[in-house]
Amino acid sequence: MILTVTLNTALDVTYQVPRLLPHASHRVSAVTERAGGKGINVAHVLAALGHEVTATGFAGGPVGSVVRGLLARSPGVVDALVPCSGNTRRTVAVADAASGDTTQFNEPGPPITAAEWSRFLAHYEDLVRGARAVALCGSLPPGVPVGAYALLVRSARAAGVPVLLDTSGEALRRGVAARPEIIKPNAVELAELTGSRDPLPATRDARRRGAHAVVTSLGPDGLLAATAEGAWQAAPPRRLSGNPTGAGDSAVAGLLSALAEGLDWPERLSRAVALSAATVLAPTAGAFDLGVYEELRGAVCATGVAIP
């Protein structure tokens, strides 16, 4: 079983509009809803790839009930969310059919009490002992300690379970010091962590801070991985236009599934880039087309790079 952790779960709502114009009223042509938040997006993709996956984190209030109802209809994903008293947040993606671009609105998460955090920690300790790998994903809701991910990384490492950490800011800074197996920042998050805007030396610095491997999202230029075995970069075969919501989470699922399957780093990157690209091309936030993924995977090739 692969465990995904989403402390700040969400109801992901996607509006399709013919054209998005500032200061104008819009007639929505289609609406879709998905159980979301970064780790739950990862769980959806892992399940689609055939992995047994359990999703944990917090869910509460009327929106949390909708999220759990949707999750119950997600094949292959086990709901292990912990109830909280606050109302789960929503995210709204507005997809512009004319341009192919998407505008995103993210609500803040519900406040988590000390008692709720303690219950989650006990629950997580039980789950992680049965996991092959763990993904710790996304922002921290109010009330959760800023060092939460560092604590969760250490717990997984004590159980001998590899961890992929995908977060930002101070939560990433503290989490990387706990020595996760992989971190997956984007270029901006990596620069905030290391102080360097050049991804090549920045990945080296991030590894020195504690991460065993650093996989950096470079937007349309794909992924850059710096590991103890070497460094590689992989990119989509062509420039893509579409809905980027969930594309980074699909990359995490690709990396984590390949880690669990024992694939080497070039194969991990090829899978992650193909999944990410297939997600961008999908009309619904966080979804991907398996046929498109297989087609793109055959066209993605990871090449070695030298890190100064």
Short mmCIF file of C-alpha atoms in Angstrom, two decimals:
data_model
loop_
_atom_site.label_atom_id
_atom_site.label_comp_id
_atom_site.label_asym_id
_atom_site.label_seq_id
_atom_site.Cartn_x
_atom_site.Cartn_y
_atom_site.Cartn_z
CA MET A 1 0.00 0.00 0.00
CA ILE A 2 1.12 3.56 -0.79
CA LEU A 3 0.01 6.22 1.69
CA THR A 4 -0.77 9.78 0.66
CA VAL A 5 -1.17 12.58 3.21
CA THR A 6 -3.22 15.71 2.44
CA LEU A 7 -3.50 17.83 5.56
CA ASN A 8 -5.35 20.54 3.59
CA THR A 9 -7.87 18.56 1.55
CA ALA A 10 -10.20 20.34 -0.86
CA LEU A 11 -13.23 20.05 -3.06
CA ASP A 12 -11.84 20.83 -6.52
CA VAL A 13 -14.43 22.57 -8.70
CA THR A 14 -13.78 23.19 -12.41
CA TYR A 15 -15.85 25.67 -14.45
CA GLN A 16 -15.68 25.52 -18.24
CA VAL A 17 -16.33 28.88 -19.96
CA PRO A 18 -16.11 29.79 -23.67
CA ARG A 19 -13.88 32.77 -22.92
CA LEU A 20 -12.73 34.29 -19.60
CA LEU A 21 -12.95 38.09 -19.63
CA PRO A 22 -12.21 40.47 -16.71
CA HIS A 23 -15.14 42.52 -15.37
CA ALA A 24 -17.68 40.38 -17.27
CA SER A 25 -20.43 37.92 -16.39
CA HIS A 26 -19.85 34.40 -17.68
CA ARG A 27 -22.17 31.56 -18.60
CA VAL A 28 -20.60 28.31 -17.38
CA SER A 29 -20.89 25.54 -19.97
CA ALA A 30 -19.92 22.66 -17.63
CA VAL A 31 -19.09 22.07 -13.95
CA THR A 32 -17.13 19.17 -12.48
CA GLU A 33 -16.27 18.34 -8.85
CA ARG A 34 -13.52 16.06 -7.54
CA ALA A 35 -12.16 15.15 -4.15
CA GLY A 36 -8.89 17.08 -4.16
CA GLY A 37 -5.91 18.57 -2.47
CA LYS A 38 -2.44 17.58 -3.63
CA GLY A 39 -2.15 14.20 -1.89
CA ILE A 40 -5.64 13.11 -2.92
CA ASN A 41 -4.81 14.04 -6.52
CA VAL A 42 -1.72 11.85 -6.16
CA ALA A 43 -3.89 9.03 -4.79
CA HIS A 44 -6.25 9.19 -7.80
CA VAL A 45 -3.34 8.82 -10.21
CA LEU A 46 -1.68 6.02 -8.23
CA ALA A 47 -4.95 4.08 -8.22
CA ALA A 48 -5.33 4.60 -11.98
CA LEU A 49 -1.83 3.12 -12.38
CA GLY A 50 -2.96 0.01 -10.48
CA HIS A 51 -1.46 0.67 -7.05
CA GLU A 52 -3.21 0.07 -3.74
CA VAL A 53 -3.42 3.50 -2.13
CA THR A 54 -4.74 4.93 1.13
CA ALA A 55 -5.48 8.66 1.48
CA THR A 56 -5.35 10.37 4.85
CA GLY A 57 -5.50 13.94 6.11
CA PHE A 58 -8.39 16.05 7.43
CA ALA A 59 -11.98 16.46 6.22
CA GLY A 60 -14.78 18.33 7.95
CA GLY A 61 -18.08 20.20 7.58
CA PRO A 62 -20.50 20.03 4.64
CA VAL A 63 -17.72 20.35 2.06
CA GLY A 64 -15.75 17.60 3.78
CA SER A 65 -18.80 15.33 3.52
CA VAL A 66 -18.96 15.99 -0.21
CA VAL A 67 -15.24 15.21 -0.53
CA ARG A 68 -15.65 11.90 1.31
CA GLY A 69 -18.67 11.02 -0.78
CA LEU A 70 -16.70 11.61 -3.97
CA LEU A 71 -13.72 9.71 -2.60
CA ALA A 72 -15.96 6.72 -1.88
CA ARG A 73 -16.69 6.58 -5.62
CA SER A 74 -12.99 6.68 -6.54
CA PRO A 75 -11.92 3.14 -7.52
CA GLY A 76 -8.84 1.91 -5.68
CA VAL A 77 -8.55 4.73 -3.12
CA VAL A 78 -9.16 3.88 0.54
CA ASP A 79 -10.57 6.77 2.61
CA ALA A 80 -8.60 7.13 5.85
CA LEU A 81 -9.34 10.84 6.41
CA VAL A 82 -9.60 12.14 9.97
CA PRO A 83 -12.68 14.25 10.86
CA CYS A 84 -12.17 17.88 11.88
CA SER A 85 -14.62 20.46 13.18
CA GLY A 86 -13.90 23.09 10.49
CA ASN A 87 -15.24 23.12 6.94
CA THR A 88 -12.97 21.68 4.24
CA ARG A 89 -11.88 24.29 1.68
CA ARG A 90 -12.78 24.52 -2.00
CA THR A 91 -10.61 25.31 -5.00
CA VAL A 92 -12.13 26.72 -8.18
CA ALA A 93 -10.47 26.35 -11.58
CA VAL A 94 -11.93 28.39 -14.46
CA ALA A 95 -10.97 26.78 -17.77
CA ASP A 96 -10.99 29.19 -20.75
CA ALA A 97 -11.90 27.22 -23.90
CA ALA A 98 -10.71 30.01 -26.22
CA SER A 99 -7.16 30.24 -24.89
CA GLY A 100 -6.79 26.78 -23.32
CA ASP A 101 -5.59 28.45 -20.10
CA THR A 102 -6.94 28.04 -16.57
CA THR A 103 -7.36 30.54 -13.71
CA GLN A 104 -7.22 29.09 -10.18
CA PHE A 105 -8.80 30.27 -6.90
CA ASN A 106 -7.79 28.50 -3.66
CA GLU A 107 -9.65 29.00 -0.39
CA PRO A 108 -7.83 28.80 2.96
CA GLY A 109 -8.15 25.59 4.93
CA PRO A 110 -10.12 25.02 8.15
CA PRO A 111 -8.43 25.61 11.53
CA ILE A 112 -7.19 22.38 13.12
CA THR A 113 -7.30 22.07 16.92
CA ALA A 114 -4.52 20.59 19.04
CA ALA A 115 -6.73 17.60 19.86
CA GLU A 116 -7.44 16.98 16.17
CA TRP A 117 -3.73 17.15 15.34
CA SER A 118 -2.95 14.64 18.11
CA ARG A 119 -5.61 12.26 16.76
CA PHE A 120 -4.15 12.54 13.30
CA LEU A 121 -0.62 11.75 14.51
CA ALA A 122 -1.78 8.55 16.22
CA HIS A 123 -3.72 7.58 13.09
CA TYR A 124 -0.72 8.28 10.85
CA GLU A 125 1.58 6.15 13.03
CA ASP A 126 -0.77 3.19 12.54
CA LEU A 127 -1.06 3.68 8.78
CA VAL A 128 2.60 4.24 8.00
CA ARG A 129 3.61 0.86 9.43
CA GLY A 130 1.72 -0.84 6.59
CA ALA A 131 2.96 1.44 3.79
CA ARG A 132 5.52 0.79 1.04
CA ALA A 133 5.99 4.54 0.48
CA VAL A 134 4.49 7.82 1.70
CA ALA A 135 3.67 11.08 -0.09
CA LEU A 136 3.37 14.19 2.12
CA CYS A 137 1.72 16.83 -0.02
CA GLY A 138 0.50 20.40 0.01
CA SER A 139 -0.02 23.31 2.35
CA LEU A 140 -0.67 23.19 6.08
CA PRO A 141 -4.09 24.27 7.34
CA PRO A 142 -4.23 26.79 10.20
CA GLY A 143 -3.40 25.26 13.57
CA VAL A 144 -1.07 22.55 12.26
CA PRO A 145 2.54 23.14 13.48
CA VAL A 146 4.90 24.47 10.82
CA GLY A 147 7.24 21.57 11.60
CA ALA A 148 4.48 19.00 10.94
CA TYR A 149 6.09 17.50 7.86
CA ALA A 150 9.45 17.12 9.57
CA LEU A 151 7.71 15.10 12.28
CA LEU A 152 5.88 12.95 9.71
CA VAL A 153 9.07 12.35 7.72
CA ARG A 154 10.91 11.19 10.84
CA SER A 155 8.06 8.85 11.79
CA ALA A 156 8.10 7.23 8.35
CA ARG A 157 11.88 6.92 8.34
CA ALA A 158 11.76 5.27 11.77
CA ALA A 159 9.40 2.70 10.25
CA GLY A 160 11.76 2.16 7.30
CA VAL A 161 9.32 3.71 4.78
CA PRO A 162 10.60 6.07 2.03
CA VAL A 163 8.98 9.53 1.91
CA LEU A 164 8.35 11.99 -0.91
CA LEU A 165 7.74 15.54 0.37
CA ASP A 166 5.94 18.07 -1.86
CA THR A 167 5.34 21.35 -0.06
CA SER A 168 6.79 24.87 0.08
CA GLY A 169 8.06 27.66 2.32
CA GLU A 170 8.96 27.04 5.95
CA ALA A 171 7.20 23.66 5.92
CA LEU A 172 9.62 22.54 3.19
CA ARG A 173 12.62 24.10 4.90
CA ARG A 174 11.94 22.20 8.11
CA GLY A 175 10.81 19.05 6.35
CA VAL A 176 13.94 18.68 4.22
CA ALA A 177 16.10 18.70 7.36
CA ALA A 178 14.37 15.46 8.41
CA ARG A 179 15.97 13.78 5.35
CA PRO A 180 13.09 12.64 3.13
CA GLU A 181 13.89 10.28 0.28
CA ILE A 182 12.67 12.80 -2.35
CA ILE A 183 11.52 16.42 -2.37
CA LYS A 184 9.68 17.85 -5.39
CA PRO A 185 9.70 21.67 -5.39
CA ASN A 186 9.06 23.83 -8.42
CA ALA A 187 11.72 26.31 -9.51
CA VAL A 188 10.31 29.14 -7.37
CA GLU A 189 10.04 26.95 -4.27
CA LEU A 190 13.56 25.64 -4.82
CA ALA A 191 14.89 29.22 -5.08
CA GLU A 192 13.09 30.15 -1.85
CA LEU A 193 14.68 27.15 -0.13
CA THR A 194 18.24 27.66 -1.34
CA GLY A 195 18.50 31.33 -2.34
CA SER A 196 19.66 30.36 -5.86
CA ARG A 197 17.60 30.91 -9.02
CA ASP A 198 19.77 28.56 -11.06
CA PRO A 199 18.14 25.10 -10.67
CA LEU A 200 21.38 23.14 -11.19
CA PRO A 201 23.38 24.43 -8.19
CA ALA A 202 20.14 24.88 -6.23
CA THR A 203 19.35 21.16 -6.44
CA ARG A 204 22.83 20.39 -5.16
CA ASP A 205 22.31 22.77 -2.23
CA ALA A 206 18.92 21.23 -1.43
CA ARG A 207 20.51 17.79 -1.22
CA ARG A 208 23.09 19.15 1.20
CA ARG A 209 20.22 20.38 3.39
CA GLY A 210 19.00 16.81 3.85
CA ALA A 211 17.05 15.47 0.85
CA HIS A 212 18.40 12.25 -0.63
CA ALA A 213 17.06 13.30 -4.04
CA VAL A 214 15.65 16.56 -5.41
CA VAL A 215 13.23 16.60 -8.35
CA THR A 216 12.48 20.12 -9.54
CA SER A 217 9.52 21.07 -11.74
CA LEU A 218 10.68 23.37 -14.55
CA GLY A 219 7.25 24.05 -16.04
CA PRO A 220 7.23 23.41 -19.80
CA ASP A 221 10.86 22.26 -19.59
CA GLY A 222 9.89 19.19 -17.56
CA LEU A 223 11.70 17.82 -14.53
CA LEU A 224 15.28 17.96 -13.26
CA ALA A 225 16.43 15.27 -10.82
CA ALA A 226 19.58 15.43 -8.68
CA THR A 227 20.33 12.21 -6.80
CA ALA A 228 23.21 10.29 -5.26
CA GLU A 229 23.34 8.21 -8.48
CA GLY A 230 23.53 11.19 -10.84
CA ALA A 231 21.40 13.93 -12.41
CA TRP A 232 18.88 13.78 -15.26
CA GLN A 233 16.38 16.01 -17.04
CA ALA A 234 13.26 15.01 -18.98
CA ALA A 235 10.74 17.18 -20.84
CA PRO A 236 7.50 16.70 -22.80
CA PRO A 237 7.97 16.10 -26.53
CA ARG A 238 6.16 19.35 -27.37
CA ARG A 239 4.84 22.53 -25.75
CA LEU A 240 1.47 21.98 -24.13
CA SER A 241 -1.54 24.23 -23.60
CA GLY A 242 -4.26 23.21 -21.19
CA ASN A 243 -5.27 22.92 -17.55
CA PRO A 244 -2.16 22.61 -15.33
CA THR A 245 -4.18 21.87 -12.16
CA GLY A 246 -2.91 18.61 -10.72
CA ALA A 247 -0.04 18.23 -13.19
CA GLY A 248 2.57 18.45 -10.43
CA ASP A 249 0.60 15.93 -8.38
CA SER A 250 0.61 13.53 -11.32
CA ALA A 251 4.38 13.92 -11.46
CA VAL A 252 4.56 13.02 -7.76
CA ALA A 253 2.45 9.91 -8.42
CA GLY A 254 4.76 8.94 -11.25
CA LEU A 255 7.84 9.31 -9.08
CA LEU A 256 6.31 7.49 -6.12
CA SER A 257 4.90 4.60 -8.16
CA ALA A 258 8.24 4.14 -9.92
CA LEU A 259 10.03 4.22 -6.56
CA ALA A 260 7.70 1.53 -5.20
CA GLU A 261 8.29 -0.56 -8.33
CA GLY A 262 12.09 -0.24 -8.07
CA LEU A 263 12.57 1.56 -11.40
CA ASP A 264 15.75 3.53 -12.07
CA TRP A 265 15.86 7.32 -12.12
CA PRO A 266 15.60 7.87 -15.91
CA GLU A 267 12.49 5.66 -15.97
CA ARG A 268 11.05 7.51 -12.96
CA LEU A 269 11.46 10.86 -14.69
CA SER A 270 10.01 9.63 -17.99
CA ARG A 271 6.92 8.33 -16.21
CA ALA A 272 6.51 11.47 -14.12
CA VAL A 273 6.81 13.84 -17.12
CA ALA A 274 4.40 11.81 -19.25
CA LEU A 275 1.80 11.72 -16.47
CA SER A 276 2.17 15.43 -15.84
CA ALA A 277 1.77 16.25 -19.54
CA ALA A 278 -1.28 13.97 -19.88
CA THR A 279 -2.85 15.83 -16.95
CA VAL A 280 -2.30 19.24 -18.56
CA LEU A 281 -4.09 18.00 -21.68
CA ALA A 282 -7.13 16.71 -19.75
CA PRO A 283 -10.19 19.01 -19.57
CA THR A 284 -10.93 18.27 -15.88
CA ALA A 285 -8.60 19.46 -13.10
CA GLY A 286 -6.44 16.63 -11.80
CA ALA A 287 -7.59 14.03 -14.35
CA PHE A 288 -5.48 12.36 -17.03
CA ASP A 289 -6.09 10.16 -20.04
CA LEU A 290 -4.36 6.77 -19.78
CA GLY A 291 -4.01 6.46 -23.56
CA VAL A 292 -2.43 9.91 -23.86
CA TYR A 293 -0.09 9.03 -20.99
CA GLU A 294 1.07 5.84 -22.70
CA GLU A 295 1.61 7.71 -25.97
CA LEU A 296 3.62 10.48 -24.30
CA ARG A 297 5.63 8.08 -22.16
CA GLY A 298 7.08 6.52 -25.28
CA ALA A 299 8.18 9.97 -26.48
CA VAL A 300 9.82 11.18 -23.24
CA CYS A 301 13.52 10.47 -22.76
CA ALA A 302 15.57 11.42 -19.69
CA THR A 303 19.12 12.62 -20.41
CA GLY A 304 22.02 12.97 -18.02
CA VAL A 305 23.17 16.43 -16.96
CA ALA A 306 26.21 17.70 -15.10
CA ILE A 307 25.63 19.69 -11.92
CA PRO A 308 28.44 22.15 -11.13
#
